[in-house]
Amino acid sequence: MKKIVIPNTVQVPLNYDIAQCLETIKSDAGVMPLLWNAPEARTINQVANKKSIIDLFDEVAPDILFVLSSHLNESFKIVCDEFDFKYVLIGGYWPKDENQNFVKFSKEPSAIITHDAFLPQDQNIETFFPQTEVEPIVIRHGARLSQIQGAKHDPAMECEVLILTGGMTGKANEINTLDFLTTTYQTKLVGPTIGNHHYLGEVTMVERADFINSAHVLVDFSGQEFWDAAYLKTPAISFVPARPHLLVPKNFKELKENIDSLLNNKMVRDNYIQTCYDDVCNKNTYHHFIAEIFDSIGEQSVGDNIRNKTQEFINDRNS
């Protein structure tokens, strides 16, 4: 049984995507995903028992460890010298010592996962990872199959327009858009608290999936929620041009035209749903992305198991 340890931290949602993905294939792939409450981490459960990296290796001895840049410290040097394991760095920088020299470790990362947003505009990725020849993998968003696979239709959750507030920043243009949508359509808002009388409250992952599956149209403020909607065959409109086929209105007039067309024109709605669905199934899920991570570190069998599970999920939703 291959032990794979992932940091339990709210700052990096990808960690939970990896853990949830591995849970879906652990029996078939012979892997044991474990969440690690590092001392410096801010976890969902703040009373969780914290464990140093040295204690982690003494007790668990992971085969594969996912770490953040903040974990690359003197204790990490010790486990690199004393234990045989692979590690994947998720972060935006390589640590420096008190003299501003890049820290050296006896073991190189097997992969580096980073994001363009971590890096200054005038720097390239390689500048931030000078101690390794591993080419960083840029995070790619997609549908979160582990969270939405079991989504059901609930008449009580049905609405013309659904808004997930997790991707909102509270800017004036967003508030104005909310006012327009809530006065024009039967609208429901769920997620983190926001000041609007149509706001229904926070929801669990299961409830979130059911809301998406029950809505007629999703309006996506984050440029990420549309992936889950595409997989569940709920048409989505976004304000972020993340894909060439995505409906991205420039003003309220276009927004209304887009929503009215999806609500009232069955042929337009069906064609748009199919285009979005085909796109998300074409390697645009977190399962696909995580499989590529394991391929990159020489764990092809884990990657293959994830891809097999992905296809199984897709077939189940279509049956």
mmCIF file of C-alpha atoms in Angstrom:
data_model
loop_
_atom_site.group_PDB
_atom_site.id
_atom_site.type_symbol
_atom_site.label_atom_id
_atom_site.label_comp_id
_atom_site.label_asym_id
_atom_site.label_seq_id
_atom_site.Cartn_x
_atom_site.Cartn_y
_atom_site.Cartn_z
ATOM 1 C CA MET A 1 0.000 0.000 0.000
ATOM 2 C CA LYS A 2 1.564 3.280 -1.162
ATOM 3 C CA LYS A 3 1.136 6.023 1.464
ATOM 4 C CA ILE A 4 0.504 9.468 -0.028
ATOM 5 C CA VAL A 5 0.437 12.422 2.378
ATOM 6 C CA ILE A 6 -1.214 15.744 1.527
ATOM 7 C CA PRO A 7 -1.110 18.893 3.714
ATOM 8 C CA ASN A 8 -4.419 19.774 5.316
ATOM 9 C CA THR A 9 -4.634 23.511 4.681
ATOM 10 C CA VAL A 10 -7.406 25.841 3.597
ATOM 11 C CA GLN A 11 -4.984 28.094 1.703
ATOM 12 C CA VAL A 12 -4.496 25.555 -1.099
ATOM 13 C CA PRO A 13 -7.786 23.992 -2.327
ATOM 14 C CA LEU A 14 -5.821 21.764 -4.722
ATOM 15 C CA ASN A 15 -4.703 19.707 -1.712
ATOM 16 C CA TYR A 16 -8.288 18.666 -1.051
ATOM 17 C CA ASP A 17 -8.864 17.952 -4.731
ATOM 18 C CA ILE A 18 -5.871 15.583 -4.661
ATOM 19 C CA ALA A 19 -7.021 13.881 -1.451
ATOM 20 C CA GLN A 20 -10.599 13.473 -2.682
ATOM 21 C CA CYS A 21 -9.411 12.179 -6.047
ATOM 22 C CA LEU A 22 -7.175 9.566 -4.407
ATOM 23 C CA GLU A 23 -10.040 8.463 -2.156
ATOM 24 C CA THR A 24 -11.995 7.458 -5.266
ATOM 25 C CA ILE A 25 -9.256 5.085 -6.468
ATOM 26 C CA LYS A 26 -7.514 3.951 -3.278
ATOM 27 C CA SER A 27 -8.737 0.332 -3.407
ATOM 28 C CA ASP A 28 -8.007 -0.188 -7.099
ATOM 29 C CA ALA A 29 -4.668 1.641 -7.075
ATOM 30 C CA GLY A 30 -3.407 0.371 -3.729
ATOM 31 C CA VAL A 31 -2.863 3.852 -2.307
ATOM 32 C CA MET A 32 -3.560 5.302 1.124
ATOM 33 C CA PRO A 33 -4.224 9.080 1.017
ATOM 34 C CA LEU A 34 -3.579 10.809 4.351
ATOM 35 C CA LEU A 35 -4.108 14.446 5.343
ATOM 36 C CA TRP A 36 -1.299 15.984 7.378
ATOM 37 C CA ASN A 37 -1.937 18.760 9.905
ATOM 38 C CA ALA A 38 1.365 20.614 9.719
ATOM 39 C CA PRO A 39 2.133 22.931 12.677
ATOM 40 C CA GLU A 40 2.208 26.059 10.504
ATOM 41 C CA ALA A 41 -0.921 25.196 8.502
ATOM 42 C CA ARG A 42 -4.319 26.847 8.861
ATOM 43 C CA THR A 43 -6.679 23.875 8.742
ATOM 44 C CA ILE A 44 -10.446 23.652 8.428
ATOM 45 C CA ASN A 45 -10.542 22.092 11.890
ATOM 46 C CA GLN A 46 -8.345 24.326 14.025
ATOM 47 C CA VAL A 47 -8.425 21.871 16.952
ATOM 48 C CA ALA A 48 -6.915 19.137 14.803
ATOM 49 C CA ASN A 49 -3.747 17.552 16.184
ATOM 50 C CA LYS A 50 -0.721 19.219 14.600
ATOM 51 C CA LYS A 51 2.257 17.062 13.711
ATOM 52 C CA SER A 52 5.803 18.077 12.786
ATOM 53 C CA ILE A 53 7.283 16.715 9.587
ATOM 54 C CA ILE A 54 9.794 14.653 11.562
ATOM 55 C CA ASP A 55 7.003 13.079 13.638
ATOM 56 C CA LEU A 56 5.068 12.472 10.443
ATOM 57 C CA PHE A 57 7.918 10.471 8.938
ATOM 58 C CA ASP A 58 8.587 8.579 12.173
ATOM 59 C CA GLU A 59 4.946 7.514 12.415
ATOM 60 C CA VAL A 60 3.812 7.229 8.786
ATOM 61 C CA ALA A 61 6.920 7.144 6.551
ATOM 62 C CA PRO A 62 5.086 8.364 3.430
ATOM 63 C CA ASP A 63 6.085 7.121 -0.002
ATOM 64 C CA ILE A 64 4.910 10.345 -1.656
ATOM 65 C CA LEU A 65 4.615 13.687 0.116
ATOM 66 C CA PHE A 66 2.944 16.827 -1.172
ATOM 67 C CA VAL A 67 4.486 19.911 0.444
ATOM 68 C CA LEU A 68 4.064 23.674 0.356
ATOM 69 C CA SER A 69 6.930 26.137 0.020
ATOM 70 C CA SER A 70 6.607 26.905 3.740
ATOM 71 C CA HIS A 71 7.440 23.266 4.594
ATOM 72 C CA LEU A 72 10.899 23.491 3.012
ATOM 73 C CA ASN A 73 12.865 24.181 6.192
ATOM 74 C CA GLU A 74 15.581 22.638 8.375
ATOM 75 C CA SER A 75 13.306 19.788 9.468
ATOM 76 C CA PHE A 76 12.618 18.995 5.841
ATOM 77 C CA LYS A 77 16.372 18.790 5.250
ATOM 78 C CA ILE A 78 16.559 16.092 7.922
ATOM 79 C CA VAL A 79 13.839 13.896 6.436
ATOM 80 C CA CYS A 80 15.369 14.316 2.970
ATOM 81 C CA ASP A 81 18.645 12.914 4.325
ATOM 82 C CA GLU A 82 17.135 10.072 6.346
ATOM 83 C CA PHE A 83 14.104 8.785 4.401
ATOM 84 C CA ASP A 84 13.424 7.436 0.920
ATOM 85 C CA PHE A 85 10.409 9.209 -0.587
ATOM 86 C CA LYS A 86 9.231 11.366 -3.466
ATOM 87 C CA TYR A 87 7.882 14.846 -2.909
ATOM 88 C CA VAL A 88 5.772 17.225 -4.942
ATOM 89 C CA LEU A 89 6.085 20.930 -4.222
ATOM 90 C CA ILE A 90 2.910 23.012 -4.456
ATOM 91 C CA GLY A 91 3.873 26.657 -4.221
ATOM 92 C CA GLY A 92 5.064 29.891 -5.720
ATOM 93 C CA TYR A 93 8.660 30.157 -4.545
ATOM 94 C CA TRP A 94 11.805 28.316 -3.478
ATOM 95 C CA PRO A 95 12.876 29.227 0.084
ATOM 96 C CA LYS A 96 15.923 31.337 0.889
ATOM 97 C CA ASP A 97 18.159 31.318 3.981
ATOM 98 C CA GLU A 98 18.976 34.299 6.208
ATOM 99 C CA ASN A 99 21.627 35.433 3.678
ATOM 100 C CA GLN A 100 19.073 35.386 0.863
ATOM 101 C CA ASN A 101 20.687 32.374 -0.783
ATOM 102 C CA PHE A 102 18.422 29.655 -2.150
ATOM 103 C CA VAL A 103 18.213 26.703 0.257
ATOM 104 C CA LYS A 104 19.666 23.407 -0.958
ATOM 105 C CA PHE A 105 18.212 19.970 -0.186
ATOM 106 C CA SER A 106 19.691 16.530 -0.794
ATOM 107 C CA LYS A 107 16.535 15.485 -2.596
ATOM 108 C CA GLU A 108 14.973 17.273 -5.568
ATOM 109 C CA PRO A 109 11.203 17.506 -5.965
ATOM 110 C CA SER A 110 9.714 14.982 -8.352
ATOM 111 C CA ALA A 111 7.322 17.677 -9.554
ATOM 112 C CA ILE A 112 6.496 21.321 -8.904
ATOM 113 C CA ILE A 113 2.927 22.569 -9.110
ATOM 114 C CA THR A 114 2.541 26.335 -9.300
ATOM 115 C CA HIS A 115 0.224 29.029 -10.583
ATOM 116 C CA ASP A 116 0.776 32.086 -12.753
ATOM 117 C CA ALA A 117 -0.860 34.187 -10.041
ATOM 118 C CA PHE A 118 1.999 33.372 -7.652
ATOM 119 C CA LEU A 119 4.558 35.068 -9.866
ATOM 120 C CA PRO A 120 5.342 38.757 -10.515
ATOM 121 C CA GLN A 121 4.538 39.990 -13.987
ATOM 122 C CA ASP A 122 8.205 40.483 -14.905
ATOM 123 C CA GLN A 123 9.437 37.060 -13.746
ATOM 124 C CA ASN A 124 9.218 33.652 -15.324
ATOM 125 C CA ILE A 125 8.535 30.445 -13.434
ATOM 126 C CA GLU A 126 12.088 29.111 -13.661
ATOM 127 C CA THR A 127 13.446 32.155 -11.784
ATOM 128 C CA PHE A 128 11.610 31.020 -8.664
ATOM 129 C CA PHE A 129 12.827 27.409 -8.729
ATOM 130 C CA PRO A 130 16.588 27.650 -9.392
ATOM 131 C CA GLN A 131 17.567 24.546 -7.424
ATOM 132 C CA THR A 132 15.890 22.035 -9.686
ATOM 133 C CA GLU A 133 15.683 21.154 -13.354
ATOM 134 C CA VAL A 134 12.114 19.938 -12.942
ATOM 135 C CA GLU A 135 9.828 21.940 -15.199
ATOM 136 C CA PRO A 136 6.948 23.399 -13.142
ATOM 137 C CA ILE A 137 3.401 22.358 -13.951
ATOM 138 C CA VAL A 138 0.936 25.250 -13.956
ATOM 139 C CA ILE A 139 -2.342 24.522 -12.150
ATOM 140 C CA ARG A 140 -5.210 23.918 -14.552
ATOM 141 C CA HIS A 141 -8.767 24.271 -13.308
ATOM 142 C CA GLY A 142 -11.561 21.860 -14.171
ATOM 143 C CA ALA A 143 -14.628 20.052 -12.871
ATOM 144 C CA ARG A 144 -14.348 18.605 -9.367
ATOM 145 C CA LEU A 145 -15.782 15.147 -10.028
ATOM 146 C CA SER A 146 -15.259 13.926 -6.460
ATOM 147 C CA GLN A 147 -17.575 16.660 -5.200
ATOM 148 C CA ILE A 148 -20.292 16.617 -7.861
ATOM 149 C CA GLN A 149 -20.532 13.045 -9.152
ATOM 150 C CA GLY A 150 -23.579 12.226 -7.027
ATOM 151 C CA ALA A 151 -25.474 15.443 -7.775
ATOM 152 C CA LYS A 152 -29.266 15.099 -7.860
ATOM 153 C CA HIS A 153 -32.147 17.281 -8.975
ATOM 154 C CA ASP A 154 -34.063 18.806 -6.071
ATOM 155 C CA PRO A 155 -37.274 20.732 -6.903
ATOM 156 C CA ALA A 156 -36.775 22.852 -3.766
ATOM 157 C CA MET A 157 -33.426 24.046 -5.145
ATOM 158 C CA GLU A 158 -34.684 24.777 -8.646
ATOM 159 C CA CYS A 159 -34.343 28.344 -9.927
ATOM 160 C CA GLU A 160 -33.929 30.279 -13.144
ATOM 161 C CA VAL A 161 -30.524 31.651 -12.142
ATOM 162 C CA LEU A 162 -28.076 30.282 -9.579
ATOM 163 C CA ILE A 163 -25.130 32.239 -8.222
ATOM 164 C CA LEU A 164 -22.368 30.657 -6.134
ATOM 165 C CA THR A 165 -20.978 33.441 -3.974
ATOM 166 C CA GLY A 166 -17.591 31.814 -3.324
ATOM 167 C CA GLY A 167 -16.131 33.445 -6.424
ATOM 168 C CA MET A 168 -17.345 36.958 -5.607
ATOM 169 C CA THR A 169 -15.186 39.783 -4.276
ATOM 170 C CA GLY A 170 -17.924 42.257 -3.277
ATOM 171 C CA LYS A 171 -16.946 44.888 -5.850
ATOM 172 C CA ALA A 172 -19.530 47.441 -6.938
ATOM 173 C CA ASN A 173 -19.946 45.965 -10.427
ATOM 174 C CA GLU A 174 -20.746 42.564 -8.903
ATOM 175 C CA ILE A 175 -23.326 44.044 -6.530
ATOM 176 C CA ASN A 176 -24.940 45.909 -9.448
ATOM 177 C CA THR A 177 -25.062 42.680 -11.454
ATOM 178 C CA LEU A 178 -26.658 40.849 -8.522
ATOM 179 C CA ASP A 179 -29.309 43.561 -8.251
ATOM 180 C CA PHE A 180 -30.038 43.245 -11.969
ATOM 181 C CA LEU A 181 -30.278 39.434 -11.862
ATOM 182 C CA THR A 182 -32.386 39.231 -8.721
ATOM 183 C CA THR A 183 -34.900 41.777 -10.020
ATOM 184 C CA THR A 184 -35.129 40.173 -13.469
ATOM 185 C CA TYR A 185 -35.076 36.420 -12.736
ATOM 186 C CA GLN A 186 -35.973 33.922 -10.050
ATOM 187 C CA THR A 187 -32.493 33.892 -8.526
ATOM 188 C CA LYS A 188 -30.880 31.960 -5.675
ATOM 189 C CA LEU A 189 -27.533 32.714 -4.060
ATOM 190 C CA VAL A 190 -25.638 30.147 -1.984
ATOM 191 C CA GLY A 191 -22.133 30.012 -0.525
ATOM 192 C CA PRO A 192 -20.139 32.392 1.700
ATOM 193 C CA THR A 193 -22.195 35.208 3.247
ATOM 194 C CA ILE A 194 -23.153 38.104 1.013
ATOM 195 C CA GLY A 195 -25.559 40.972 1.589
ATOM 196 C CA ASN A 196 -28.545 40.206 -0.615
ATOM 197 C CA HIS A 197 -32.103 39.235 0.337
ATOM 198 C CA HIS A 198 -31.980 36.317 -2.149
ATOM 199 C CA TYR A 199 -28.996 34.809 -0.295
ATOM 200 C CA LEU A 200 -29.927 31.410 1.190
ATOM 201 C CA GLY A 201 -26.806 30.633 3.228
ATOM 202 C CA GLU A 202 -23.728 28.450 3.179
ATOM 203 C CA VAL A 203 -24.018 24.946 1.774
ATOM 204 C CA THR A 204 -22.171 21.645 1.945
ATOM 205 C CA MET A 205 -20.366 20.208 -1.087
ATOM 206 C CA VAL A 206 -23.290 17.847 -1.669
ATOM 207 C CA GLU A 207 -25.848 20.666 -1.454
ATOM 208 C CA ARG A 208 -23.742 22.827 -3.764
ATOM 209 C CA ALA A 209 -23.728 20.058 -6.376
ATOM 210 C CA ASP A 210 -27.493 19.593 -6.062
ATOM 211 C CA PHE A 211 -28.085 23.340 -6.446
ATOM 212 C CA ILE A 212 -26.026 23.389 -9.659
ATOM 213 C CA ASN A 213 -27.816 20.310 -10.962
ATOM 214 C CA SER A 214 -31.243 21.835 -10.206
ATOM 215 C CA ALA A 215 -30.661 25.326 -11.643
ATOM 216 C CA HIS A 216 -31.721 26.336 -15.147
ATOM 217 C CA VAL A 217 -28.722 28.648 -15.625
ATOM 218 C CA LEU A 218 -25.567 29.265 -13.568
ATOM 219 C CA VAL A 219 -23.980 32.723 -13.615
ATOM 220 C CA ASP A 220 -20.297 32.337 -12.777
ATOM 221 C CA PHE A 221 -18.370 35.279 -11.301
ATOM 222 C CA SER A 222 -15.119 33.387 -10.659
ATOM 223 C CA GLY A 223 -14.359 31.832 -14.044
ATOM 224 C CA GLN A 224 -14.121 28.392 -12.395
ATOM 225 C CA GLU A 225 -17.646 27.366 -11.358
ATOM 226 C CA PHE A 226 -18.693 26.834 -14.972
ATOM 227 C CA TRP A 227 -16.622 23.626 -15.138
ATOM 228 C CA ASP A 228 -18.826 21.845 -12.596
ATOM 229 C CA ALA A 229 -21.930 23.195 -14.314
ATOM 230 C CA ALA A 230 -20.686 21.918 -17.681
ATOM 231 C CA TYR A 231 -20.166 18.419 -16.279
ATOM 232 C CA LEU A 232 -23.659 18.434 -14.736
ATOM 233 C CA LYS A 233 -25.124 19.770 -18.016
ATOM 234 C CA THR A 234 -26.338 23.036 -16.543
ATOM 235 C CA PRO A 235 -25.627 25.928 -18.940
ATOM 236 C CA ALA A 236 -23.328 28.563 -17.464
ATOM 237 C CA ILE A 237 -22.586 32.176 -18.281
ATOM 238 C CA SER A 238 -19.277 33.577 -17.075
ATOM 239 C CA PHE A 239 -17.696 37.010 -16.741
ATOM 240 C CA VAL A 240 -14.262 35.467 -17.301
ATOM 241 C CA PRO A 241 -13.430 34.376 -20.897
ATOM 242 C CA ALA A 242 -11.854 31.100 -19.790
ATOM 243 C CA ARG A 243 -12.924 29.094 -22.874
ATOM 244 C CA PRO A 244 -13.604 30.203 -26.466
ATOM 245 C CA HIS A 245 -17.150 28.798 -26.541
ATOM 246 C CA LEU A 246 -18.177 30.249 -23.162
ATOM 247 C CA LEU A 247 -20.888 32.916 -23.126
ATOM 248 C CA VAL A 248 -19.240 36.051 -21.683
ATOM 249 C CA PRO A 249 -21.583 39.073 -21.696
ATOM 250 C CA LYS A 250 -20.094 42.559 -21.853
ATOM 251 C CA ASN A 251 -23.109 44.390 -20.398
ATOM 252 C CA PHE A 252 -26.564 43.831 -18.888
ATOM 253 C CA LYS A 253 -28.198 43.784 -22.327
ATOM 254 C CA GLU A 254 -25.999 40.865 -23.470
ATOM 255 C CA LEU A 255 -26.401 39.156 -20.102
ATOM 256 C CA LYS A 256 -30.188 39.230 -20.436
ATOM 257 C CA GLU A 257 -30.058 38.069 -24.048
ATOM 258 C CA ASN A 258 -27.828 35.137 -23.095
ATOM 259 C CA ILE A 259 -29.971 34.056 -20.155
ATOM 260 C CA ASP A 260 -33.266 34.450 -22.063
ATOM 261 C CA SER A 261 -31.873 32.388 -24.931
ATOM 262 C CA LEU A 262 -30.786 29.574 -22.595
ATOM 263 C CA LEU A 263 -34.098 29.620 -20.738
ATOM 264 C CA ASN A 264 -36.410 29.815 -23.746
ATOM 265 C CA ASN A 265 -34.663 28.402 -26.830
ATOM 266 C CA LYS A 266 -34.323 24.620 -26.445
ATOM 267 C CA MET A 267 -32.093 24.142 -29.487
ATOM 268 C CA VAL A 268 -29.657 26.844 -28.386
ATOM 269 C CA ARG A 269 -29.688 25.501 -24.830
ATOM 270 C CA ASP A 270 -29.101 21.874 -25.871
ATOM 271 C CA ASN A 271 -26.299 22.734 -28.310
ATOM 272 C CA TYR A 272 -24.554 24.934 -25.759
ATOM 273 C CA ILE A 273 -24.847 22.290 -23.019
ATOM 274 C CA GLN A 274 -23.370 19.634 -25.322
ATOM 275 C CA THR A 275 -20.469 21.852 -26.395
ATOM 276 C CA CYS A 276 -19.599 22.664 -22.780
ATOM 277 C CA TYR A 277 -20.002 19.033 -21.705
ATOM 278 C CA ASP A 278 -17.757 17.713 -24.488
ATOM 279 C CA ASP A 279 -15.124 20.266 -23.503
ATOM 280 C CA VAL A 280 -15.082 19.377 -19.804
ATOM 281 C CA CYS A 281 -14.903 15.653 -20.550
ATOM 282 C CA ASN A 282 -11.917 16.279 -22.830
ATOM 283 C CA LYS A 283 -9.317 16.268 -20.018
ATOM 284 C CA ASN A 284 -10.755 19.297 -18.221
ATOM 285 C CA THR A 285 -11.446 17.812 -14.800
ATOM 286 C CA TYR A 286 -9.292 17.815 -11.682
ATOM 287 C CA HIS A 287 -9.112 14.020 -12.036
ATOM 288 C CA HIS A 288 -7.418 14.477 -15.416
ATOM 289 C CA PHE A 289 -5.018 17.098 -14.039
ATOM 290 C CA ILE A 290 -4.103 15.034 -10.980
ATOM 291 C CA ALA A 291 -3.505 11.968 -13.164
ATOM 292 C CA GLU A 292 -0.962 14.055 -15.109
ATOM 293 C CA ILE A 293 0.784 14.979 -11.850
ATOM 294 C CA PHE A 294 1.253 11.309 -10.985
ATOM 295 C CA ASP A 295 2.411 10.539 -14.528
ATOM 296 C CA SER A 296 5.041 13.265 -14.169
ATOM 297 C CA ILE A 297 6.531 11.660 -11.025
ATOM 298 C CA GLY A 298 6.753 8.180 -12.517
ATOM 299 C CA GLU A 299 3.567 6.835 -10.913
ATOM 300 C CA GLN A 300 1.880 5.799 -14.151
ATOM 301 C CA SER A 301 -0.284 3.123 -12.520
ATOM 302 C CA VAL A 302 -1.836 5.704 -10.182
ATOM 303 C CA GLY A 303 -2.441 8.017 -13.147
ATOM 304 C CA ASP A 304 -4.037 5.181 -15.130
ATOM 305 C CA ASN A 305 -6.318 4.309 -12.222
ATOM 306 C CA ILE A 306 -7.435 7.940 -11.967
ATOM 307 C CA ARG A 307 -8.185 8.057 -15.699
ATOM 308 C CA ASN A 308 -10.125 4.799 -15.490
ATOM 309 C CA LYS A 309 -12.172 6.168 -12.593
ATOM 310 C CA THR A 310 -12.784 9.382 -14.537
ATOM 311 C CA GLN A 311 -14.212 7.436 -17.462
ATOM 312 C CA GLU A 312 -16.287 5.344 -15.063
ATOM 313 C CA PHE A 313 -17.727 8.528 -13.559
ATOM 314 C CA ILE A 314 -18.540 9.911 -17.005
ATOM 315 C CA ASN A 315 -20.235 6.670 -18.058
ATOM 316 C CA ASP A 316 -22.262 6.560 -14.829
ATOM 317 C CA ARG A 317 -23.582 10.099 -15.325
ATOM 318 C CA ASN A 318 -24.638 9.184 -18.875
ATOM 319 C CA SER A 319 -26.357 5.898 -17.985
#
